[in-house]
Amino acid sequence: MGDPNRPVTGYPAAQPPPATALPYYNNNYPYQNQHYPDPYSAQRNTFLRRVIAILVASTIITGTILFVIWLVILPRIPEFQVDSLIISNLNLSNSLITANWDLNFTARNPNKKITLYYDEIASAIFYHSLSIADTTVPPFFMDKVNETAHKVSFVASGAYVEKWAFDGMGKERTEKGSVGFNVRMVARVSFKAGAWRARKRYLRVYCGDLLVAVALNKSSGNLLGGSRQCRVGL
């Protein structure tokens, strides 16, 4: 039996605290499909990019070569000159005009390395901005540093002209004894130098202030002042 007067030297071991466990939740996440890139689609995209790059590079290279050739050849614009203009059978009455015009002109090719070929040539004669008669010109070829002479005929038979033009021509004949006409031409022209051929361009020719001596009591007349240079542009 123990001594009741003996001092207490220890305590009984304490019970461990109860374990605390987190509650369990069963989260059911939806299944997500994995995306895998299509290797064939990537190859197609790469192929298309390469094709486009090749096409762009080829276009740039071709354009550069053509531009260099153009600079080396140094093409010059052709020249046109009116040599004569004759009017005959002129009759103005009741806002109607009847007349024949015979135009002679010279075309020059100033290029030393380029030949020219003209086709689809349309020409018209004007009083100021009013077209009176038109015609077509046969195609023609021009060699290097060459000039050729051509004749164009216009015919108006009882053609109606607006009042301002009818009165204007009558006034010019009364006051000056002449009438001023303009001639315009549009032609498709091909430039060729050896094996090199440029694309076809449209050439525009304007021959203005062609004064023809034809007084009121005359029905025919000739160009005043000699030959005239025309303006030419592409």
PDB file of C-alpha atoms in Angstrom:
ATOM      1  CA  MET A   1       0.000   0.000   0.000  1.00  0.00           C
ATOM      2  CA  GLY A   2       1.415   3.367  -0.915  1.00  0.00           C
ATOM      3  CA  ASP A   3       2.397   6.044   1.421  1.00  0.00           C
ATOM      4  CA  PRO A   4      -0.249   8.752   1.402  1.00  0.00           C
ATOM      5  CA  ASN A   5       2.277  11.308   2.549  1.00  0.00           C
ATOM      6  CA  ARG A   6       4.575  10.705  -0.451  1.00  0.00           C
ATOM      7  CA  PRO A   7       4.683  13.661  -2.854  1.00  0.00           C
ATOM      8  CA  VAL A   8       3.235  13.193  -6.303  1.00  0.00           C
ATOM      9  CA  THR A   9       6.004  13.090  -8.873  1.00  0.00           C
ATOM     10  CA  GLY A  10       4.026  12.688 -12.234  1.00  0.00           C
ATOM     11  CA  TYR A  11       0.724  12.890 -13.981  1.00  0.00           C
ATOM     12  CA  PRO A  12      -0.963  10.333 -16.078  1.00  0.00           C
ATOM     13  CA  ALA A  13      -0.363  10.701 -19.837  1.00  0.00           C
ATOM     14  CA  ALA A  14      -2.919  12.889 -21.553  1.00  0.00           C
ATOM     15  CA  GLN A  15      -5.133  11.439 -24.238  1.00  0.00           C
ATOM     16  CA  PRO A  16      -4.208  12.584 -27.780  1.00  0.00           C
ATOM     17  CA  PRO A  17      -6.634  15.058 -29.366  1.00  0.00           C
ATOM     18  CA  PRO A  18      -9.164  13.599 -31.677  1.00  0.00           C
ATOM     19  CA  ALA A  19      -8.055  13.546 -35.300  1.00  0.00           C
ATOM     20  CA  THR A  20      -9.729  16.130 -37.537  1.00  0.00           C
ATOM     21  CA  ALA A  21     -10.215  14.926 -41.088  1.00  0.00           C
ATOM     22  CA  LEU A  22     -11.249  17.120 -43.985  1.00  0.00           C
ATOM     23  CA  PRO A  23     -14.583  16.171 -45.420  1.00  0.00           C
ATOM     24  CA  TYR A  24     -14.376  14.247 -48.686  1.00  0.00           C
ATOM     25  CA  TYR A  25     -16.102  15.628 -51.692  1.00  0.00           C
ATOM     26  CA  ASN A  26     -16.454  13.543 -54.748  1.00  0.00           C
ATOM     27  CA  ASN A  27     -16.170  16.168 -57.545  1.00  0.00           C
ATOM     28  CA  ASN A  28     -16.991  14.640 -60.875  1.00  0.00           C
ATOM     29  CA  TYR A  29     -15.216  16.869 -63.488  1.00  0.00           C
ATOM     30  CA  PRO A  30     -16.449  16.513 -67.029  1.00  0.00           C
ATOM     31  CA  TYR A  31     -14.106  14.712 -69.371  1.00  0.00           C
ATOM     32  CA  GLN A  32     -12.299  17.078 -71.729  1.00  0.00           C
ATOM     33  CA  ASN A  33     -11.251  15.885 -75.175  1.00  0.00           C
ATOM     34  CA  GLN A  34      -7.587  16.389 -75.931  1.00  0.00           C
ATOM     35  CA  HIS A  35      -6.884  18.391 -79.181  1.00  0.00           C
ATOM     36  CA  TYR A  36      -4.105  17.098 -81.336  1.00  0.00           C
ATOM     37  CA  PRO A  37      -2.957  19.235 -84.314  1.00  0.00           C
ATOM     38  CA  ASP A  38      -3.420  17.755 -87.774  1.00  0.00           C
ATOM     39  CA  PRO A  39       0.092  17.249 -89.201  1.00  0.00           C
ATOM     40  CA  TYR A  40      -1.279  17.184 -92.768  1.00  0.00           C
ATOM     41  CA  SER A  41      -2.970  20.593 -92.297  1.00  0.00           C
ATOM     42  CA  ALA A  42       0.296  22.097 -91.038  1.00  0.00           C
ATOM     43  CA  GLN A  43       2.122  20.679 -94.051  1.00  0.00           C
ATOM     44  CA  ARG A  44      -0.474  22.139 -96.420  1.00  0.00           C
ATOM     45  CA  ASN A  45      -0.174  25.583 -94.808  1.00  0.00           C
ATOM     46  CA  THR A  46       3.603  25.464 -95.086  1.00  0.00           C
ATOM     47  CA  PHE A  47       3.370  24.398 -98.735  1.00  0.00           C
ATOM     48  CA  LEU A  48       0.924  27.215 -99.569  1.00  0.00           C
ATOM     49  CA  ARG A  49       3.143  29.793 -97.891  1.00  0.00           C
ATOM     50  CA  ARG A  50       6.107  28.604 -99.909  1.00  0.00           C
ATOM     51  CA  VAL A  51       4.143  28.696-103.179  1.00  0.00           C
ATOM     52  CA  ILE A  52       2.935  32.247-102.472  1.00  0.00           C
ATOM     53  CA  ALA A  53       6.459  33.349-101.576  1.00  0.00           C
ATOM     54  CA  ILE A  54       7.821  31.840-104.815  1.00  0.00           C
ATOM     55  CA  LEU A  55       5.123  33.552-106.900  1.00  0.00           C
ATOM     56  CA  VAL A  56       5.759  36.930-105.277  1.00  0.00           C
ATOM     57  CA  ALA A  57       9.521  36.580-105.723  1.00  0.00           C
ATOM     58  CA  SER A  58       9.104  35.521-109.375  1.00  0.00           C
ATOM     59  CA  THR A  59       6.855  38.512-110.082  1.00  0.00           C
ATOM     60  CA  ILE A  60       9.327  40.925-108.505  1.00  0.00           C
ATOM     61  CA  ILE A  61      12.287  39.410-110.366  1.00  0.00           C
ATOM     62  CA  THR A  62      10.449  39.434-113.716  1.00  0.00           C
ATOM     63  CA  GLY A  63       9.327  43.025-113.231  1.00  0.00           C
ATOM     64  CA  THR A  64      12.854  44.085-112.314  1.00  0.00           C
ATOM     65  CA  ILE A  65      14.319  42.401-115.410  1.00  0.00           C
ATOM     66  CA  LEU A  66      11.754  44.039-117.706  1.00  0.00           C
ATOM     67  CA  PHE A  67      12.371  47.409-116.080  1.00  0.00           C
ATOM     68  CA  VAL A  68      16.141  47.082-116.570  1.00  0.00           C
ATOM     69  CA  ILE A  69      15.630  46.099-120.225  1.00  0.00           C
ATOM     70  CA  TRP A  70      13.319  49.086-120.671  1.00  0.00           C
ATOM     71  CA  LEU A  71      15.974  51.398-119.222  1.00  0.00           C
ATOM     72  CA  VAL A  72      18.743  49.906-121.371  1.00  0.00           C
ATOM     73  CA  ILE A  73      16.752  50.225-124.586  1.00  0.00           C
ATOM     74  CA  LEU A  74      15.529  53.743-123.664  1.00  0.00           C
ATOM     75  CA  PRO A  75      12.363  53.824-125.790  1.00  0.00           C
ATOM     76  CA  ARG A  76      11.209  57.202-127.043  1.00  0.00           C
ATOM     77  CA  ILE A  77       7.667  58.252-127.880  1.00  0.00           C
ATOM     78  CA  PRO A  78       6.911  58.364-131.630  1.00  0.00           C
ATOM     79  CA  GLU A  79       6.403  61.713-133.339  1.00  0.00           C
ATOM     80  CA  PHE A  80       3.516  62.847-135.549  1.00  0.00           C
ATOM     81  CA  GLN A  81       3.272  65.850-137.841  1.00  0.00           C
ATOM     82  CA  VAL A  82       0.444  67.233-139.999  1.00  0.00           C
ATOM     83  CA  ASP A  83       1.800  68.069-143.446  1.00  0.00           C
ATOM     84  CA  SER A  84      -1.396  69.287-145.094  1.00  0.00           C
ATOM     85  CA  LEU A  85      -5.140  69.525-144.593  1.00  0.00           C
ATOM     86  CA  ILE A  86      -7.449  70.219-147.527  1.00  0.00           C
ATOM     87  CA  ILE A  87     -11.177  70.855-147.241  1.00  0.00           C
ATOM     88  CA  SER A  88     -13.503  70.583-150.249  1.00  0.00           C
ATOM     89  CA  ASN A  89     -17.228  70.645-151.032  1.00  0.00           C
ATOM     90  CA  LEU A  90     -17.905  72.628-147.864  1.00  0.00           C
ATOM     91  CA  ASN A  91     -21.536  73.557-147.357  1.00  0.00           C
ATOM     92  CA  LEU A  92     -23.030  74.946-144.136  1.00  0.00           C
ATOM     93  CA  SER A  93     -26.784  75.451-143.977  1.00  0.00           C
ATOM     94  CA  ASN A  94     -29.583  74.934-141.433  1.00  0.00           C
ATOM     95  CA  SER A  95     -27.170  73.545-138.791  1.00  0.00           C
ATOM     96  CA  LEU A  96     -25.977  70.882-141.226  1.00  0.00           C
ATOM     97  CA  ILE A  97     -22.484  70.473-142.608  1.00  0.00           C
ATOM     98  CA  THR A  98     -21.295  68.714-145.725  1.00  0.00           C
ATOM     99  CA  ALA A  99     -17.563  68.568-146.447  1.00  0.00           C
ATOM    100  CA  ASN A 100     -14.558  66.417-147.317  1.00  0.00           C
ATOM    101  CA  TRP A 101     -11.238  66.679-145.470  1.00  0.00           C
ATOM    102  CA  ASP A 102      -7.992  65.143-146.742  1.00  0.00           C
ATOM    103  CA  LEU A 103      -5.275  64.983-144.096  1.00  0.00           C
ATOM    104  CA  ASN A 104      -1.659  64.101-144.831  1.00  0.00           C
ATOM    105  CA  PHE A 105       0.574  63.338-141.871  1.00  0.00           C
ATOM    106  CA  THR A 106       4.019  61.923-141.173  1.00  0.00           C
ATOM    107  CA  ALA A 107       4.804  59.448-138.395  1.00  0.00           C
ATOM    108  CA  ARG A 108       8.386  59.150-137.123  1.00  0.00           C
ATOM    109  CA  ASN A 109      10.095  56.465-135.079  1.00  0.00           C
ATOM    110  CA  PRO A 110      13.094  58.086-133.329  1.00  0.00           C
ATOM    111  CA  ASN A 111      14.227  54.842-131.654  1.00  0.00           C
ATOM    112  CA  LYS A 112      17.493  53.225-132.753  1.00  0.00           C
ATOM    113  CA  LYS A 113      16.726  49.784-131.283  1.00  0.00           C
ATOM    114  CA  ILE A 114      12.936  49.538-131.416  1.00  0.00           C
ATOM    115  CA  THR A 115      10.488  48.843-134.223  1.00  0.00           C
ATOM    116  CA  LEU A 116       6.850  49.916-133.997  1.00  0.00           C
ATOM    117  CA  TYR A 117       3.627  48.396-135.226  1.00  0.00           C
ATOM    118  CA  TYR A 118       0.360  50.355-135.209  1.00  0.00           C
ATOM    119  CA  ASP A 119      -3.103  48.858-135.436  1.00  0.00           C
ATOM    120  CA  GLU A 120      -6.665  49.673-134.338  1.00  0.00           C
ATOM    121  CA  ILE A 121      -6.114  53.269-135.444  1.00  0.00           C
ATOM    122  CA  ALA A 122      -9.149  55.529-135.032  1.00  0.00           C
ATOM    123  CA  SER A 123      -9.145  59.161-136.117  1.00  0.00           C
ATOM    124  CA  ALA A 124     -11.656  62.025-135.964  1.00  0.00           C
ATOM    125  CA  ILE A 125     -11.824  65.673-136.983  1.00  0.00           C
ATOM    126  CA  PHE A 126     -13.246  68.219-134.536  1.00  0.00           C
ATOM    127  CA  TYR A 127     -14.407  71.781-134.431  1.00  0.00           C
ATOM    128  CA  HIS A 128     -13.254  72.713-130.927  1.00  0.00           C
ATOM    129  CA  SER A 129     -14.704  69.833-128.836  1.00  0.00           C
ATOM    130  CA  LEU A 130     -17.393  68.776-131.339  1.00  0.00           C
ATOM    131  CA  SER A 131     -16.634  65.698-133.430  1.00  0.00           C
ATOM    132  CA  ILE A 132     -17.727  66.264-137.034  1.00  0.00           C
ATOM    133  CA  ALA A 133     -16.475  63.147-138.846  1.00  0.00           C
ATOM    134  CA  ASP A 134     -14.401  60.068-138.024  1.00  0.00           C
ATOM    135  CA  THR A 135     -12.668  57.226-139.810  1.00  0.00           C
ATOM    136  CA  THR A 136     -10.139  54.415-139.348  1.00  0.00           C
ATOM    137  CA  VAL A 137      -6.545  54.250-140.566  1.00  0.00           C
ATOM    138  CA  PRO A 138      -4.974  51.049-141.968  1.00  0.00           C
ATOM    139  CA  PRO A 139      -2.320  49.395-139.734  1.00  0.00           C
ATOM    140  CA  PHE A 140       1.310  50.184-140.510  1.00  0.00           C
ATOM    141  CA  PHE A 141       4.816  49.152-139.459  1.00  0.00           C
ATOM    142  CA  MET A 142       7.758  51.433-138.695  1.00  0.00           C
ATOM    143  CA  ASP A 143      11.372  50.340-138.752  1.00  0.00           C
ATOM    144  CA  LYS A 144      14.081  51.810-136.524  1.00  0.00           C
ATOM    145  CA  VAL A 145      14.780  55.526-137.047  1.00  0.00           C
ATOM    146  CA  ASN A 146      12.220  55.663-139.807  1.00  0.00           C
ATOM    147  CA  GLU A 147       9.355  57.879-140.958  1.00  0.00           C
ATOM    148  CA  THR A 148       6.295  57.111-143.071  1.00  0.00           C
ATOM    149  CA  ALA A 149       3.707  59.329-144.768  1.00  0.00           C
ATOM    150  CA  HIS A 150      -0.015  58.616-144.538  1.00  0.00           C
ATOM    151  CA  LYS A 151      -3.266  60.030-145.841  1.00  0.00           C
ATOM    152  CA  VAL A 152      -6.580  60.098-143.980  1.00  0.00           C
ATOM    153  CA  SER A 153      -9.923  61.197-145.436  1.00  0.00           C
ATOM    154  CA  PHE A 154     -12.953  62.381-143.471  1.00  0.00           C
ATOM    155  CA  VAL A 155     -16.446  62.787-144.925  1.00  0.00           C
ATOM    156  CA  ALA A 156     -19.479  64.581-143.492  1.00  0.00           C
ATOM    157  CA  SER A 157     -22.683  64.434-145.506  1.00  0.00           C
ATOM    158  CA  GLY A 158     -25.455  66.556-144.045  1.00  0.00           C
ATOM    159  CA  ALA A 159     -24.202  65.976-140.494  1.00  0.00           C
ATOM    160  CA  TYR A 160     -25.945  67.909-137.745  1.00  0.00           C
ATOM    161  CA  VAL A 161     -23.814  70.370-135.776  1.00  0.00           C
ATOM    162  CA  GLU A 162     -24.859  72.173-132.631  1.00  0.00           C
ATOM    163  CA  LYS A 163     -25.852  75.818-132.929  1.00  0.00           C
ATOM    164  CA  TRP A 164     -22.757  77.168-131.151  1.00  0.00           C
ATOM    165  CA  ALA A 165     -20.506  75.263-133.581  1.00  0.00           C
ATOM    166  CA  PHE A 166     -22.539  76.228-136.652  1.00  0.00           C
ATOM    167  CA  ASP A 167     -22.490  79.904-135.659  1.00  0.00           C
ATOM    168  CA  GLY A 168     -18.799  79.717-134.695  1.00  0.00           C
ATOM    169  CA  MET A 169     -17.681  78.377-138.058  1.00  0.00           C
ATOM    170  CA  GLY A 170     -19.739  81.009-139.876  1.00  0.00           C
ATOM    171  CA  LYS A 171     -18.238  83.767-137.727  1.00  0.00           C
ATOM    172  CA  GLU A 172     -14.663  82.564-138.328  1.00  0.00           C
ATOM    173  CA  ARG A 173     -15.200  82.433-142.078  1.00  0.00           C
ATOM    174  CA  THR A 174     -16.647  85.951-142.039  1.00  0.00           C
ATOM    175  CA  GLU A 175     -14.039  87.573-139.789  1.00  0.00           C
ATOM    176  CA  LYS A 176     -10.881  85.578-140.578  1.00  0.00           C
ATOM    177  CA  GLY A 177     -11.560  83.830-143.862  1.00  0.00           C
ATOM    178  CA  SER A 178     -10.587  80.529-142.249  1.00  0.00           C
ATOM    179  CA  VAL A 179     -11.875  77.830-139.901  1.00  0.00           C
ATOM    180  CA  GLY A 180      -9.842  76.060-137.213  1.00  0.00           C
ATOM    181  CA  PHE A 181     -10.100  72.287-136.873  1.00  0.00           C
ATOM    182  CA  ASN A 182      -8.526  69.695-134.559  1.00  0.00           C
ATOM    183  CA  VAL A 183      -7.571  66.126-135.392  1.00  0.00           C
ATOM    184  CA  ARG A 184      -7.280  63.320-132.866  1.00  0.00           C
ATOM    185  CA  MET A 185      -5.995  59.793-133.310  1.00  0.00           C
ATOM    186  CA  VAL A 186      -5.868  56.796-130.992  1.00  0.00           C
ATOM    187  CA  ALA A 187      -3.780  53.782-132.001  1.00  0.00           C
ATOM    188  CA  ARG A 188      -2.596  50.579-130.394  1.00  0.00           C
ATOM    189  CA  VAL A 189       1.175  50.354-130.762  1.00  0.00           C
ATOM    190  CA  SER A 190       3.625  47.501-130.145  1.00  0.00           C
ATOM    191  CA  PHE A 191       7.261  48.169-129.185  1.00  0.00           C
ATOM    192  CA  LYS A 192       9.719  45.443-130.245  1.00  0.00           C
ATOM    193  CA  ALA A 193      13.497  45.200-129.875  1.00  0.00           C
ATOM    194  CA  GLY A 194      14.919  41.878-131.049  1.00  0.00           C
ATOM    195  CA  ALA A 195      13.364  39.084-128.994  1.00  0.00           C
ATOM    196  CA  TRP A 196      12.052  41.562-126.431  1.00  0.00           C
ATOM    197  CA  ARG A 197       8.510  42.775-126.926  1.00  0.00           C
ATOM    198  CA  ALA A 198       6.732  45.176-124.593  1.00  0.00           C
ATOM    199  CA  ARG A 199       3.026  44.879-123.994  1.00  0.00           C
ATOM    200  CA  LYS A 200       0.841  46.837-126.386  1.00  0.00           C
ATOM    201  CA  ARG A 201       0.074  50.399-125.418  1.00  0.00           C
ATOM    202  CA  TYR A 202      -2.478  52.919-126.640  1.00  0.00           C
ATOM    203  CA  LEU A 203      -0.980  55.995-128.272  1.00  0.00           C
ATOM    204  CA  ARG A 204      -2.939  59.257-128.325  1.00  0.00           C
ATOM    205  CA  VAL A 205      -2.210  61.944-130.908  1.00  0.00           C
ATOM    206  CA  TYR A 206      -3.647  65.459-130.840  1.00  0.00           C
ATOM    207  CA  CYS A 207      -3.138  67.937-133.683  1.00  0.00           C
ATOM    208  CA  GLY A 208      -4.758  71.244-132.798  1.00  0.00           C
ATOM    209  CA  ASP A 209      -5.319  74.703-134.289  1.00  0.00           C
ATOM    210  CA  LEU A 210      -5.290  73.548-137.896  1.00  0.00           C
ATOM    211  CA  LEU A 211      -6.454  76.704-139.670  1.00  0.00           C
ATOM    212  CA  VAL A 212      -7.897  76.062-143.118  1.00  0.00           C
ATOM    213  CA  ALA A 213      -8.380  79.041-145.448  1.00  0.00           C
ATOM    214  CA  VAL A 214     -11.994  78.863-146.618  1.00  0.00           C
ATOM    215  CA  ALA A 215     -13.888  82.143-146.957  1.00  0.00           C
ATOM    216  CA  LEU A 216     -17.670  82.496-147.146  1.00  0.00           C
ATOM    217  CA  ASN A 217     -17.668  82.508-150.918  1.00  0.00           C
ATOM    218  CA  LYS A 218     -15.404  79.449-151.138  1.00  0.00           C
ATOM    219  CA  SER A 219     -16.116  75.756-150.670  1.00  0.00           C
ATOM    220  CA  SER A 220     -12.511  74.554-150.529  1.00  0.00           C
ATOM    221  CA  GLY A 221      -9.258  75.595-148.905  1.00  0.00           C
ATOM    222  CA  ASN A 222      -5.823  74.541-147.637  1.00  0.00           C
ATOM    223  CA  LEU A 223      -3.950  74.501-144.339  1.00  0.00           C
ATOM    224  CA  LEU A 224      -2.423  77.825-143.373  1.00  0.00           C
ATOM    225  CA  GLY A 225       1.061  78.179-141.909  1.00  0.00           C
ATOM    226  CA  GLY A 226       2.666  74.984-143.172  1.00  0.00           C
ATOM    227  CA  SER A 227       3.166  71.726-141.283  1.00  0.00           C
ATOM    228  CA  ARG A 228       2.271  71.381-137.591  1.00  0.00           C
ATOM    229  CA  GLN A 229       3.697  69.172-134.872  1.00  0.00           C
ATOM    230  CA  CYS A 230       1.198  67.092-132.914  1.00  0.00           C
ATOM    231  CA  ARG A 231       1.145  66.244-129.224  1.00  0.00           C
ATOM    232  CA  VAL A 232       1.704  62.543-128.548  1.00  0.00           C
ATOM    233  CA  GLY A 233       1.211  60.614-125.339  1.00  0.00           C
ATOM    234  CA  LEU A 234       0.840  57.062-124.047  1.00  0.00           C
TER     235      LEU A 234
END
